[in-house]
Each structure stands twice: as structure tokens, then as C-alpha cells.
PDB file of C-alpha atoms in Angstrom:
ATOM      1  CA  MET A   1       0.000   0.000   0.000  1.00 67.00           C
ATOM      2  CA  ASP A   2       2.987   2.301  -0.499  1.00 78.00           C
ATOM      3  CA  TRP A   3       1.165   4.311  -3.133  1.00 80.00           C
ATOM      4  CA  ILE A   4      -1.265   5.647  -0.519  1.00 81.00           C
ATOM      5  CA  GLN A   5       1.548   7.001   1.630  1.00 85.00           C
ATOM      6  CA  ASN A   6       3.625   8.462  -1.202  1.00 86.00           C
ATOM      7  CA  ALA A   7       2.817  11.627  -3.146  1.00 87.00           C
ATOM      8  CA  TRP A   8       0.876  10.898  -6.325  1.00 93.00           C
ATOM      9  CA  PRO A   9       2.510  11.712  -9.653  1.00 95.00           C
ATOM     10  CA  TRP A  10       0.757  14.216 -11.923  1.00 97.00           C
ATOM     11  CA  TYR A  11      -0.329  11.549 -14.424  1.00 97.00           C
ATOM     12  CA  VAL A  12      -2.351   9.845 -11.699  1.00 97.00           C
ATOM     13  CA  SER A  13      -3.729  13.022 -10.092  1.00 97.00           C
ATOM     14  CA  GLY A  14      -4.847  14.720 -13.324  1.00 97.00           C
ATOM     15  CA  PRO A  15      -7.082  11.875 -14.572  1.00 98.00           C
ATOM     16  CA  MET A  16      -8.451  11.493 -11.004  1.00 98.00           C
ATOM     17  CA  ILE A  17      -9.593  15.134 -11.125  1.00 98.00           C
ATOM     18  CA  ALA A  18     -11.290  14.364 -14.449  1.00 98.00           C
ATOM     19  CA  LEU A  19     -12.924  11.390 -12.686  1.00 98.00           C
ATOM     20  CA  VAL A  20     -14.385  13.739 -10.040  1.00 98.00           C
ATOM     21  CA  MET A  21     -15.779  15.914 -12.855  1.00 98.00           C
ATOM     22  CA  THR A  22     -17.263  12.821 -14.538  1.00 98.00           C
ATOM     23  CA  LEU A  23     -18.897  11.555 -11.330  1.00 98.00           C
ATOM     24  CA  LEU A  24     -20.579  14.948 -10.888  1.00 97.00           C
ATOM     25  CA  LEU A  25     -21.792  14.931 -14.516  1.00 97.00           C
ATOM     26  CA  ILE A  26     -23.194  11.419 -14.126  1.00 97.00           C
ATOM     27  CA  THR A  27     -25.054  12.465 -10.966  1.00 96.00           C
ATOM     28  CA  GLY A  28     -26.605  15.355 -12.891  1.00 95.00           C
ATOM     29  CA  LYS A  29     -24.373  18.201 -11.672  1.00 96.00           C
ATOM     30  CA  SER A  30     -21.372  20.145 -12.888  1.00 94.00           C
ATOM     31  CA  PHE A  31     -17.918  20.646 -11.399  1.00 95.00           C
ATOM     32  CA  GLY A  32     -17.233  24.190 -10.181  1.00 93.00           C
ATOM     33  CA  MET A  33     -16.112  24.971  -6.680  1.00 95.00           C
ATOM     34  CA  SER A  34     -16.561  28.752  -6.513  1.00 96.00           C
ATOM     35  CA  ALA A  35     -20.340  28.424  -6.987  1.00 96.00           C
ATOM     36  CA  ASN A  36     -20.309  27.423  -3.319  1.00 97.00           C
ATOM     37  CA  LEU A  37     -19.311  30.917  -2.279  1.00 97.00           C
ATOM     38  CA  ARG A  38     -22.376  32.328  -4.022  1.00 97.00           C
ATOM     39  CA  VAL A  39     -24.617  29.636  -2.535  1.00 97.00           C
ATOM     40  CA  ILE A  40     -23.314  30.484   0.959  1.00 97.00           C
ATOM     41  CA  CYS A  41     -24.085  34.195   0.332  1.00 97.00           C
ATOM     42  CA  ALA A  42     -27.618  33.277  -0.718  1.00 97.00           C
ATOM     43  CA  ALA A  43     -28.093  30.928   2.248  1.00 96.00           C
ATOM     44  CA  CYS A  44     -27.028  33.749   4.598  1.00 96.00           C
ATOM     45  CA  GLY A  45     -29.796  35.950   3.223  1.00 95.00           C
ATOM     46  CA  ALA A  46     -27.822  38.109   0.765  1.00 96.00           C
ATOM     47  CA  GLY A  47     -30.743  37.821  -1.649  1.00 95.00           C
ATOM     48  CA  LYS A  48     -32.617  40.446   0.390  1.00 94.00           C
ATOM     49  CA  LYS A  49     -29.934  43.005  -0.434  1.00 89.00           C
ATOM     50  CA  CYS A  50     -29.007  42.010  -3.935  1.00 94.00           C
ATOM     51  CA  ASP A  51     -30.794  40.240  -6.807  1.00 95.00           C
ATOM     52  CA  PHE A  52     -27.679  38.311  -7.753  1.00 96.00           C
ATOM     53  CA  PHE A  53     -28.177  36.213  -4.621  1.00 97.00           C
ATOM     54  CA  SER A  54     -31.939  35.820  -4.710  1.00 96.00           C
ATOM     55  CA  PHE A  55     -32.329  32.295  -6.012  1.00 95.00           C
ATOM     56  CA  ASP A  56     -33.443  29.061  -4.424  1.00 95.00           C
ATOM     57  CA  TRP A  57     -30.130  28.068  -2.868  1.00 94.00           C
ATOM     58  CA  LYS A  58     -31.601  24.825  -1.539  1.00 93.00           C
ATOM     59  CA  VAL A  59     -31.448  23.404  -5.078  1.00 93.00           C
ATOM     60  CA  GLN A  60     -27.671  23.927  -4.829  1.00 94.00           C
ATOM     61  CA  ARG A  61     -27.300  22.206  -1.461  1.00 94.00           C
ATOM     62  CA  TRP A  62     -25.470  19.348  -3.167  1.00 96.00           C
ATOM     63  CA  ASN A  63     -22.629  21.791  -3.805  1.00 96.00           C
ATOM     64  CA  LEU A  64     -22.285  22.518  -0.068  1.00 96.00           C
ATOM     65  CA  MET A  65     -22.228  18.772   0.599  1.00 97.00           C
ATOM     66  CA  PHE A  66     -19.471  18.399  -1.978  1.00 97.00           C
ATOM     67  CA  ALA A  67     -17.460  21.101  -0.153  1.00 97.00           C
ATOM     68  CA  PHE A  68     -18.135  19.374   3.178  1.00 97.00           C
ATOM     69  CA  GLY A  69     -16.848  16.158   1.606  1.00 98.00           C
ATOM     70  CA  ALA A  70     -13.723  17.994   0.437  1.00 98.00           C
ATOM     71  CA  ILE A  71     -13.035  19.057   4.037  1.00 98.00           C
ATOM     72  CA  LEU A  72     -13.509  15.435   5.169  1.00 98.00           C
ATOM     73  CA  GLY A  73     -11.206  14.277   2.385  1.00 98.00           C
ATOM     74  CA  GLY A  74      -8.577  16.656   3.740  1.00 97.00           C
ATOM     75  CA  VAL A  75      -9.003  15.206   7.242  1.00 97.00           C
ATOM     76  CA  LEU A  76      -8.638  11.638   5.954  1.00 97.00           C
ATOM     77  CA  ALA A  77      -5.663  12.399   3.708  1.00 96.00           C
ATOM     78  CA  VAL A  78      -3.739  14.127   6.478  1.00 95.00           C
ATOM     79  CA  ASN A  79      -4.456  11.577   9.188  1.00 95.00           C
ATOM     80  CA  PHE A  80      -4.289   8.297   7.281  1.00 94.00           C
ATOM     81  CA  MET A  81      -2.521   8.948   3.985  1.00 94.00           C
ATOM     82  CA  ASN A  82       0.531  10.951   4.982  1.00 91.00           C
ATOM     83  CA  GLY A  83      -1.027  14.034   3.387  1.00 88.00           C
ATOM     84  CA  ALA A  84       0.636  16.591   5.649  1.00 85.00           C
ATOM     85  CA  GLU A  85       4.058  15.890   4.214  1.00 87.00           C
ATOM     86  CA  GLY A  86       5.594  18.873   2.425  1.00 89.00           C
ATOM     87  CA  ALA A  87       5.932  18.942  -1.334  1.00 91.00           C
ATOM     88  CA  GLU A  88       9.373  18.330  -2.777  1.00 92.00           C
ATOM     89  CA  ILE A  89       9.466  21.488  -4.860  1.00 95.00           C
ATOM     90  CA  SER A  90      12.346  22.410  -7.128  1.00 96.00           C
ATOM     91  CA  ALA A  91      15.574  23.684  -5.559  1.00 96.00           C
ATOM     92  CA  GLN A  92      15.249  26.911  -7.516  1.00 96.00           C
ATOM     93  CA  THR A  93      11.823  27.642  -5.982  1.00 96.00           C
ATOM     94  CA  VAL A  94      13.170  26.866  -2.503  1.00 96.00           C
ATOM     95  CA  ALA A  95      15.991  29.362  -3.081  1.00 96.00           C
ATOM     96  CA  ASP A  96      13.676  32.034  -4.561  1.00 95.00           C
ATOM     97  CA  LEU A  97      11.272  31.726  -1.638  1.00 95.00           C
ATOM     98  CA  LYS A  98      14.103  31.827   0.887  1.00 94.00           C
ATOM     99  CA  ALA A  99      15.088  35.197  -0.573  1.00 93.00           C
ATOM    100  CA  LEU A 100      11.517  36.325   0.190  1.00 92.00           C
ATOM    101  CA  GLY A 101      11.830  35.157   3.782  1.00 90.00           C
ATOM    102  CA  VAL A 102       9.969  31.877   3.365  1.00 92.00           C
ATOM    103  CA  ALA A 103      12.158  29.274   5.050  1.00 89.00           C
ATOM    104  CA  SER A 104       9.694  26.433   5.615  1.00 88.00           C
ATOM    105  CA  SER A 105       9.701  24.886   2.117  1.00 87.00           C
ATOM    106  CA  GLY A 106       9.281  21.126   2.284  1.00 83.00           C
ATOM    107  CA  GLU A 107       8.039  21.027   5.894  1.00 88.00           C
ATOM    108  CA  SER A 108       4.340  21.385   5.186  1.00 90.00           C
ATOM    109  CA  LEU A 109       1.999  22.059   2.280  1.00 93.00           C
ATOM    110  CA  LEU A 110       1.612  25.673   3.474  1.00 93.00           C
ATOM    111  CA  PRO A 111       4.276  28.061   4.734  1.00 93.00           C
ATOM    112  CA  LYS A 112       3.684  27.955   8.474  1.00 88.00           C
ATOM    113  CA  GLU A 113       5.063  31.472   8.868  1.00 90.00           C
ATOM    114  CA  PHE A 114       2.054  32.874   6.968  1.00 94.00           C
ATOM    115  CA  PHE A 115      -0.896  30.707   7.811  1.00 94.00           C
ATOM    116  CA  ASN A 116      -1.367  31.525  11.477  1.00 93.00           C
ATOM    117  CA  LEU A 117      -3.259  34.045  13.601  1.00 94.00           C
ATOM    118  CA  GLU A 118      -0.172  36.038  14.561  1.00 94.00           C
ATOM    119  CA  PHE A 119       0.687  36.775  10.921  1.00 95.00           C
ATOM    120  CA  LEU A 120      -2.946  37.633  10.160  1.00 95.00           C
ATOM    121  CA  LEU A 121      -2.721  40.521  12.607  1.00 95.00           C
ATOM    122  CA  THR A 122       0.168  42.175  10.741  1.00 96.00           C
ATOM    123  CA  TRP A 123      -0.408  44.348   7.670  1.00 95.00           C
ATOM    124  CA  LYS A 124       1.343  41.748   5.498  1.00 95.00           C
ATOM    125  CA  GLY A 125      -1.013  39.121   6.868  1.00 95.00           C
ATOM    126  CA  LEU A 126      -4.062  41.288   6.210  1.00 96.00           C
ATOM    127  CA  VAL A 127      -3.018  41.814   2.590  1.00 97.00           C
ATOM    128  CA  MET A 128      -2.103  38.178   1.998  1.00 97.00           C
ATOM    129  CA  LEU A 129      -4.922  36.302   3.755  1.00 97.00           C
ATOM    130  CA  ILE A 130      -7.833  38.789   3.743  1.00 97.00           C
ATOM    131  CA  GLY A 131      -6.892  40.625   0.526  1.00 98.00           C
ATOM    132  CA  GLY A 132      -5.940  37.400  -1.271  1.00 98.00           C
ATOM    133  CA  GLY A 133      -9.112  35.611  -0.221  1.00 98.00           C
ATOM    134  CA  PHE A 134     -11.215  38.607  -1.250  1.00 98.00           C
ATOM    135  CA  MET A 135      -9.651  38.700  -4.740  1.00 98.00           C
ATOM    136  CA  VAL A 136     -10.201  34.959  -5.190  1.00 98.00           C
ATOM    137  CA  GLY A 137     -13.909  35.310  -4.317  1.00 98.00           C
ATOM    138  CA  PHE A 138     -14.479  38.529  -6.244  1.00 98.00           C
ATOM    139  CA  GLY A 139     -12.483  37.442  -9.300  1.00 98.00           C
ATOM    140  CA  ALA A 140     -13.958  33.949  -9.499  1.00 98.00           C
ATOM    141  CA  ARG A 141     -17.521  35.272  -9.570  1.00 98.00           C
ATOM    142  CA  TYR A 142     -16.621  38.114 -11.961  1.00 98.00           C
ATOM    143  CA  ALA A 143     -15.005  35.592 -14.326  1.00 98.00           C
ATOM    144  CA  GLY A 144     -17.924  33.187 -13.854  1.00 96.00           C
ATOM    145  CA  GLY A 145     -15.815  30.392 -12.389  1.00 96.00           C
ATOM    146  CA  CYS A 146     -12.511  29.330 -10.879  1.00 95.00           C
ATOM    147  CA  THR A 147      -9.888  26.722 -11.678  1.00 96.00           C
ATOM    148  CA  SER A 148     -12.360  23.824 -11.540  1.00 95.00           C
ATOM    149  CA  GLY A 149     -15.175  25.567 -13.440  1.00 95.00           C
ATOM    150  CA  HIS A 150     -13.038  27.099 -16.185  1.00 96.00           C
ATOM    151  CA  ALA A 151      -9.658  25.317 -16.356  1.00 96.00           C
ATOM    152  CA  ILE A 152     -11.187  21.841 -16.018  1.00 96.00           C
ATOM    153  CA  SER A 153     -14.937  21.853 -16.882  1.00 96.00           C
ATOM    154  CA  GLY A 154     -14.969  24.766 -19.355  1.00 97.00           C
ATOM    155  CA  LEU A 155     -11.785  23.870 -21.236  1.00 97.00           C
ATOM    156  CA  SER A 156     -12.860  20.198 -21.386  1.00 97.00           C
ATOM    157  CA  ASN A 157     -15.917  21.471 -23.250  1.00 97.00           C
ATOM    158  CA  LEU A 158     -13.624  23.576 -25.500  1.00 97.00           C
ATOM    159  CA  GLN A 159     -15.173  26.864 -24.383  1.00 97.00           C
ATOM    160  CA  LEU A 160     -13.301  29.951 -25.610  1.00 97.00           C
ATOM    161  CA  PRO A 161     -14.490  32.068 -22.620  1.00 97.00           C
ATOM    162  CA  SER A 162     -12.810  29.556 -20.298  1.00 98.00           C
ATOM    163  CA  LEU A 163      -9.560  29.881 -22.224  1.00 98.00           C
ATOM    164  CA  ILE A 164      -9.732  33.673 -21.819  1.00 98.00           C
ATOM    165  CA  ALA A 165     -10.428  33.249 -18.088  1.00 98.00           C
ATOM    166  CA  VAL A 166      -7.487  30.862 -17.670  1.00 98.00           C
ATOM    167  CA  ILE A 167      -5.208  33.320 -19.496  1.00 98.00           C
ATOM    168  CA  GLY A 168      -6.467  35.912 -16.996  1.00 98.00           C
ATOM    169  CA  PHE A 169      -5.669  33.552 -14.079  1.00 98.00           C
ATOM    170  CA  PHE A 170      -2.083  33.405 -15.317  1.00 98.00           C
ATOM    171  CA  ILE A 171      -1.749  37.143 -16.015  1.00 98.00           C
ATOM    172  CA  GLY A 172      -2.849  37.831 -12.425  1.00 98.00           C
ATOM    173  CA  GLY A 173      -0.722  35.027 -10.978  1.00 98.00           C
ATOM    174  CA  LEU A 174       2.423  36.130 -12.811  1.00 98.00           C
ATOM    175  CA  ILE A 175       1.954  39.803 -11.830  1.00 98.00           C
ATOM    176  CA  MET A 176       1.501  38.808  -8.199  1.00 98.00           C
ATOM    177  CA  THR A 177       4.380  36.305  -8.078  1.00 98.00           C
ATOM    178  CA  HIS A 178       6.968  38.377  -9.897  1.00 97.00           C
ATOM    179  CA  LEU A 179       6.024  42.014  -9.249  1.00 97.00           C
ATOM    180  CA  LEU A 180       3.772  42.447  -6.230  1.00 97.00           C
ATOM    181  CA  MET A 181       4.725  39.629  -3.870  1.00 96.00           C
ATOM    182  CA  PRO A 182       8.350  40.796  -3.517  1.00 95.00           C
ATOM    183  CA  LEU A 183       6.926  44.196  -2.490  1.00 95.00           C
ATOM    184  CA  ILE A 184       4.389  42.733  -0.067  1.00 94.00           C
ATOM    185  CA  LEU A 185       6.722  40.209   1.592  1.00 89.00           C
ATOM    186  CA  GLY A 186       9.950  42.163   1.097  1.00 80.00           C
TER     187      GLY A 186
ATOM    188  CA  MET B   1     -32.537  16.751  -0.838  1.00 58.00           C
ATOM    189  CA  LYS B   2     -32.852  13.313   0.662  1.00 66.00           C
ATOM    190  CA  PHE B   3     -29.936  12.242   2.815  1.00 69.00           C
ATOM    191  CA  LYS B   4     -29.355   9.158   0.673  1.00 76.00           C
ATOM    192  CA  ILE B   5     -28.850  11.327  -2.394  1.00 80.00           C
ATOM    193  CA  GLY B   6     -26.848  13.926  -0.486  1.00 88.00           C
ATOM    194  CA  ILE B   7     -24.317  11.393   0.746  1.00 95.00           C
ATOM    195  CA  ARG B   8     -23.096  10.672  -2.794  1.00 96.00           C
ATOM    196  CA  TYR B   9     -21.954  14.298  -3.136  1.00 97.00           C
ATOM    197  CA  ILE B  10     -20.178  14.065   0.189  1.00 97.00           C
ATOM    198  CA  LEU B  11     -18.363  10.949  -1.055  1.00 97.00           C
ATOM    199  CA  ILE B  12     -17.356  12.586  -4.351  1.00 98.00           C
ATOM    200  CA  GLY B  13     -16.138  15.542  -2.267  1.00 98.00           C
ATOM    201  CA  VAL B  14     -14.060  13.179  -0.106  1.00 98.00           C
ATOM    202  CA  LEU B  15     -12.427  11.790  -3.249  1.00 98.00           C
ATOM    203  CA  PHE B  16     -11.742  15.361  -4.427  1.00 98.00           C
ATOM    204  CA  GLY B  17     -10.174  16.318  -1.082  1.00 98.00           C
ATOM    205  CA  ILE B  18      -7.917  13.256  -1.132  1.00 97.00           C
ATOM    206  CA  VAL B  19      -6.838  13.840  -4.751  1.00 97.00           C
ATOM    207  CA  MET B  20      -6.152  17.533  -4.104  1.00 97.00           C
ATOM    208  CA  THR B  21      -3.978  16.619  -1.115  1.00 97.00           C
ATOM    209  CA  LYS B  22      -2.085  13.669  -2.579  1.00 96.00           C
ATOM    210  CA  SER B  23      -1.435  15.557  -5.826  1.00 96.00           C
ATOM    211  CA  GLU B  24      -0.076  18.444  -3.698  1.00 96.00           C
ATOM    212  CA  ALA B  25      -2.316  20.841  -5.670  1.00 96.00           C
ATOM    213  CA  VAL B  26      -3.350  22.310  -2.297  1.00 97.00           C
ATOM    214  CA  SER B  27       0.252  23.326  -1.646  1.00 97.00           C
ATOM    215  CA  TRP B  28       1.066  27.046  -1.578  1.00 97.00           C
ATOM    216  CA  PHE B  29       4.602  26.055  -2.580  1.00 97.00           C
ATOM    217  CA  ARG B  30       3.425  24.160  -5.671  1.00 97.00           C
ATOM    218  CA  ILE B  31       1.435  27.196  -6.841  1.00 97.00           C
ATOM    219  CA  GLN B  32       4.494  29.404  -6.407  1.00 97.00           C
ATOM    220  CA  GLU B  33       6.602  26.865  -8.299  1.00 97.00           C
ATOM    221  CA  MET B  34       4.022  26.869 -11.108  1.00 98.00           C
ATOM    222  CA  PHE B  35       3.962  30.653 -11.500  1.00 98.00           C
ATOM    223  CA  ARG B  36       7.775  30.620 -11.548  1.00 98.00           C
ATOM    224  CA  PHE B  37       7.832  27.924 -14.294  1.00 98.00           C
ATOM    225  CA  GLN B  38      10.245  25.867 -12.200  1.00 98.00           C
ATOM    226  CA  SER B  39       8.539  22.488 -12.386  1.00 97.00           C
ATOM    227  CA  PHE B  40       6.256  20.554 -14.700  1.00 97.00           C
ATOM    228  CA  HIS B  41       4.203  19.136 -11.811  1.00 97.00           C
ATOM    229  CA  MET B  42       1.164  21.497 -11.788  1.00 97.00           C
ATOM    230  CA  TYR B  43       1.143  21.738 -15.586  1.00 98.00           C
ATOM    231  CA  GLY B  44       1.145  17.950 -15.728  1.00 98.00           C
ATOM    232  CA  ILE B  45      -1.841  17.761 -13.346  1.00 98.00           C
ATOM    233  CA  ILE B  46      -3.893  20.400 -15.169  1.00 97.00           C
ATOM    234  CA  GLY B  47      -2.842  19.125 -18.608  1.00 97.00           C
ATOM    235  CA  SER B  48      -3.625  15.458 -17.951  1.00 98.00           C
ATOM    236  CA  ALA B  49      -6.915  16.370 -16.193  1.00 98.00           C
ATOM    237  CA  LEU B  50      -7.811  18.449 -19.223  1.00 97.00           C
ATOM    238  CA  LEU B  51      -6.882  15.824 -21.836  1.00 98.00           C
ATOM    239  CA  THR B  52      -8.907  13.197 -19.965  1.00 98.00           C
ATOM    240  CA  GLY B  53     -11.735  15.704 -19.518  1.00 98.00           C
ATOM    241  CA  ILE B  54     -11.828  16.590 -23.225  1.00 98.00           C
ATOM    242  CA  VAL B  55     -12.104  12.907 -24.183  1.00 98.00           C
ATOM    243  CA  ILE B  56     -14.803  12.204 -21.580  1.00 98.00           C
ATOM    244  CA  THR B  57     -16.826  15.293 -22.545  1.00 98.00           C
ATOM    245  CA  ALA B  58     -16.627  14.390 -26.242  1.00 97.00           C
ATOM    246  CA  VAL B  59     -17.722  10.788 -25.538  1.00 98.00           C
ATOM    247  CA  ILE B  60     -20.661  11.962 -23.378  1.00 97.00           C
ATOM    248  CA  LYS B  61     -21.794  14.318 -26.161  1.00 97.00           C
ATOM    249  CA  ARG B  62     -21.212  11.900 -29.028  1.00 96.00           C
ATOM    250  CA  PHE B  63     -23.151   9.040 -27.454  1.00 97.00           C
ATOM    251  CA  GLY B  64     -25.756  11.177 -25.647  1.00 96.00           C
ATOM    252  CA  ILE B  65     -24.895   9.525 -22.339  1.00 96.00           C
ATOM    253  CA  ARG B  66     -27.540   9.896 -19.624  1.00 97.00           C
ATOM    254  CA  ASP B  67     -27.125  10.757 -15.968  1.00 96.00           C
ATOM    255  CA  VAL B  68     -28.446   8.678 -13.053  1.00 94.00           C
ATOM    256  CA  TYR B  69     -31.852  10.370 -13.419  1.00 94.00           C
ATOM    257  CA  GLY B  70     -32.142   9.221 -17.033  1.00 95.00           C
ATOM    258  CA  GLU B  71     -31.634  12.742 -18.437  1.00 95.00           C
ATOM    259  CA  THR B  72     -29.193  13.315 -21.281  1.00 96.00           C
ATOM    260  CA  ILE B  73     -26.148  15.113 -19.870  1.00 96.00           C
ATOM    261  CA  LYS B  74     -26.115  18.682 -21.182  1.00 93.00           C
ATOM    262  CA  PHE B  75     -23.249  21.146 -21.311  1.00 94.00           C
ATOM    263  CA  HIS B  76     -24.055  24.820 -21.103  1.00 90.00           C
ATOM    264  CA  ASP B  77     -22.078  27.072 -23.400  1.00 92.00           C
ATOM    265  CA  LYS B  78     -20.521  30.047 -21.618  1.00 92.00           C
ATOM    266  CA  GLU B  79     -21.832  33.464 -22.623  1.00 91.00           C
ATOM    267  CA  LYS B  80     -19.621  35.460 -24.966  1.00 92.00           C
ATOM    268  CA  SER B  81     -17.491  38.230 -23.516  1.00 94.00           C
ATOM    269  CA  ILE B  82     -13.826  39.079 -23.269  1.00 96.00           C
ATOM    270  CA  SER B  83     -13.705  41.781 -20.585  1.00 96.00           C
ATOM    271  CA  ARG B  84     -15.413  39.847 -17.819  1.00 97.00           C
ATOM    272  CA  TYR B  85     -13.240  36.755 -18.250  1.00 98.00           C
ATOM    273  CA  LEU B  86     -10.012  38.686 -18.658  1.00 98.00           C
ATOM    274  CA  ILE B  87     -10.546  41.216 -15.838  1.00 98.00           C
ATOM    275  CA  GLY B  88     -12.259  38.759 -13.491  1.00 98.00           C
ATOM    276  CA  GLY B  89      -9.691  36.089 -14.298  1.00 98.00           C
ATOM    277  CA  THR B  90      -6.774  38.447 -13.627  1.00 98.00           C
ATOM    278  CA  ILE B  91      -8.199  39.483 -10.236  1.00 98.00           C
ATOM    279  CA  PHE B  92      -8.673  35.788  -9.405  1.00 98.00           C
ATOM    280  CA  GLY B  93      -5.077  35.064 -10.438  1.00 98.00           C
ATOM    281  CA  LEU B  94      -3.722  37.824  -8.163  1.00 98.00           C
ATOM    282  CA  GLY B  95      -5.517  36.232  -5.219  1.00 98.00           C
ATOM    283  CA  TRP B  96      -4.600  32.693  -6.272  1.00 98.00           C
ATOM    284  CA  ALA B  97      -0.845  33.399  -6.258  1.00 98.00           C
ATOM    285  CA  LEU B  98      -1.067  35.280  -2.941  1.00 97.00           C
ATOM    286  CA  THR B  99      -3.057  32.755  -0.912  1.00 97.00           C
ATOM    287  CA  GLY B 100      -1.749  29.787  -2.915  1.00 96.00           C
ATOM    288  CA  ALA B 101      -5.288  28.392  -2.892  1.00 95.00           C
ATOM    289  CA  CYS B 102      -8.258  28.421  -5.206  1.00 94.00           C
ATOM    290  CA  PRO B 103     -11.761  27.819  -3.798  1.00 96.00           C
ATOM    291  CA  GLY B 104     -11.463  23.979  -3.737  1.00 96.00           C
ATOM    292  CA  PRO B 105      -8.169  23.726  -1.839  1.00 97.00           C
ATOM    293  CA  MET B 106      -9.381  26.363   0.673  1.00 97.00           C
ATOM    294  CA  PHE B 107     -11.909  23.847   1.965  1.00 98.00           C
ATOM    295  CA  VAL B 108      -9.499  20.904   1.783  1.00 98.00           C
ATOM    296  CA  LEU B 109      -6.884  22.833   3.790  1.00 97.00           C
ATOM    297  CA  LEU B 110      -9.487  23.518   6.450  1.00 96.00           C
ATOM    298  CA  GLY B 111      -9.688  19.735   6.798  1.00 97.00           C
ATOM    299  CA  HIS B 112      -5.902  19.641   7.162  1.00 96.00           C
ATOM    300  CA  GLY B 113      -6.366  21.567  10.388  1.00 95.00           C
ATOM    301  CA  PHE B 114      -5.366  25.009   9.105  1.00 95.00           C
ATOM    302  CA  LEU B 115      -8.205  26.815  10.870  1.00 94.00           C
ATOM    303  CA  ILE B 116      -6.881  30.139   9.563  1.00 95.00           C
ATOM    304  CA  MET B 117      -8.473  29.043   6.271  1.00 96.00           C
ATOM    305  CA  PHE B 118     -11.816  30.012   7.839  1.00 96.00           C
ATOM    306  CA  ILE B 119     -10.679  33.619   7.530  1.00 97.00           C
ATOM    307  CA  VAL B 120      -9.557  33.141   3.919  1.00 98.00           C
ATOM    308  CA  ILE B 121     -12.887  31.479   3.013  1.00 98.00           C
ATOM    309  CA  LEU B 122     -14.796  34.245   4.815  1.00 98.00           C
ATOM    310  CA  SER B 123     -12.865  36.831   2.777  1.00 98.00           C
ATOM    311  CA  ALA B 124     -13.646  34.928  -0.429  1.00 98.00           C
ATOM    312  CA  ILE B 125     -17.358  34.899   0.500  1.00 98.00           C
ATOM    313  CA  THR B 126     -17.152  38.648   1.154  1.00 98.00           C
ATOM    314  CA  GLY B 127     -15.477  39.118  -2.235  1.00 98.00           C
ATOM    315  CA  THR B 128     -18.283  37.197  -3.917  1.00 98.00           C
ATOM    316  CA  PHE B 129     -20.875  39.314  -2.070  1.00 98.00           C
ATOM    317  CA  VAL B 130     -19.196  42.593  -3.072  1.00 98.00           C
ATOM    318  CA  TYR B 131     -19.095  41.395  -6.689  1.00 98.00           C
ATOM    319  CA  GLY B 132     -22.861  40.840  -6.461  1.00 97.00           C
ATOM    320  CA  LEU B 133     -23.341  44.394  -5.192  1.00 97.00           C
ATOM    321  CA  LEU B 134     -21.136  45.977  -7.883  1.00 97.00           C
ATOM    322  CA  ARG B 135     -22.172  43.693 -10.723  1.00 96.00           C
ATOM    323  CA  ASP B 136     -24.246  46.247 -12.683  1.00 95.00           C
ATOM    324  CA  LYS B 137     -21.442  48.796 -12.574  1.00 96.00           C
ATOM    325  CA  LEU B 138     -18.684  46.486 -13.837  1.00 96.00           C
ATOM    326  CA  PRO B 139     -17.814  45.869 -17.510  1.00 95.00           C
ATOM    327  CA  HIS B 140     -19.048  42.442 -18.620  1.00 93.00           C
TER     328      HIS B 140
END
């Protein structure tokens, strides 16, 4: 059972993601994670303030269950499948991140120096965790989907809008990684 | 929704959470490595998911495969626009590189015990809400 404890190579993981998409299609749904954020807004009563959220969110409850399952999957993977082990990223990335003050490469899947309450209460932490989260939520809905909805579902269906969105994902990601992040973390 | 039907989505979600973890796609470091073009790993995941997905989607369409309810599986074409996908996508990308997590991994990482992800998810929900408020004023 070594394969459960080891990291999975990309050529196993990729088709497994396509399998998740297929299972959702076969059960009459479609794969797109950011829809959850809109469903949560609607469930919290945002529809009273704004038409965009006034829809019958109960029809979308399956999506919340899928997200709940994803959390459970995380629990199982970390506790029984060695999932907390850090990724063996390239030496060049380790060196680049060290120059930005990130020393914990390889120890965990997240840099522990950023993902904690103490860091959240600094201005860097506010920008990274609150600002970053905000842009993910705002941008995903503006673009009509996130990585799962556009890069996997939309591109699998050869949708040009999804290609444009994915190009946008990379424009934003490259600007942040190479121009803004050195300023924020520097 | 009946519990019996609901549980299948929980199980598919569990599979998703495990795949996201074991593939390391939930890793902030892997996302940084991807945007620095220093490894093939993330491109391999997305590329092989996409190739498999293209084949599966084509087969479903070609043979009119039905879902568990007996309905033919339909794919909805995305509405045409450039500005909304490019601007929205770029804003998403800025957040993606910063937090190292897209909406799926945010939930999975919560399961890893990173409770700080609650805050990130709450911010993402706020972002979605603010988009809803500003929607009519934004170029689409």
C-alpha cells in the first residue's frame, strides 16, 4: 500500500480530477467549486440586499455537501494517507522563496510562517490572507468560475471564454508572483 | 434533498479532497513553483486532467450519455465576452498566487487543520458578495 503514503505523480492526479468531474456529470451536476461561495451568500440571506443572490439556494445544497466532503477528504488524507508531508518542490523555488523570507519549504503544504493568527494581525497578513481571499472570491464570480469551473470543466468542453479566463488567471498570478509579492513580503 | 442522495456528493467531495492533497495541488509552494515555471508538476496535473476531460466530454456528447436520473447530460455554453473573463480572471489570479489556494483547496486545507483558512474562506465569501453588489457597474 505504499502508493497511498507516497505523493501521487501528476499523471495519476490529473485523470483522477477528471474522474471527479465525470462523477458529478453522471449524478446530474457540474464541477465548479466557486459556486459554493455564491450559494453560501444566498443561504445567509444576501438575496434580500441584492438580486444576484436571490435564487433558491436549496437546489444547490449538493454543492455545499461536496465542499463538506472535500473538508472530510482533507481530514482523511492528512491523518491516514501521509497528506501533511511537504511537497518536494524544485531547488530553484526553494531558493527564490528563501530570498523572500519563506524558510519552511518542504516542511508542510503551506508556509507555516504565513498561515497563522499572529501573521494575520500584521499588515502583510491582512493583505495576503484577507486581501488574497477577497480577490479569489471577487475574481472567481466576476469571471464566472474558478480553476475547476473554467480550467477543467470549461476547457474540457472547448469553451473559448474559459480559455480567456485561464489566461487571466495566469496574467494575475504572474503579476503577483513576480512584481507584487516581492513588495508585499519584502 | 434526501440524505441518501446527499451522501453521494459528500463521497465525491471526499475523493476530491484526497486527490487535491495527494497531488499536492493544495500546496502554496506548488502554486508558487508553477507561476515561476520551475517544475512541470502542476502543468502535468492540469494538462492530464484536461486531456482526460476533453475525451470524456466528447464521448458523453457523441453518445448522448444519460445521468443517473435518465436525463441526457447537457453542457451549457458560456456566454460570450472578453472583458469579464479577462478582468475577473486576472483578479482571481492575483488572489490565487497570494493565498496559494483556489476555492477547492481552501476547503481541503481547512480539513488539514489550518483553521486560519476560515478567515480566507470568509474573505472569499465577502469578495463574492461585493461582486454581487457591484455587478451592474462592472464591464461584462
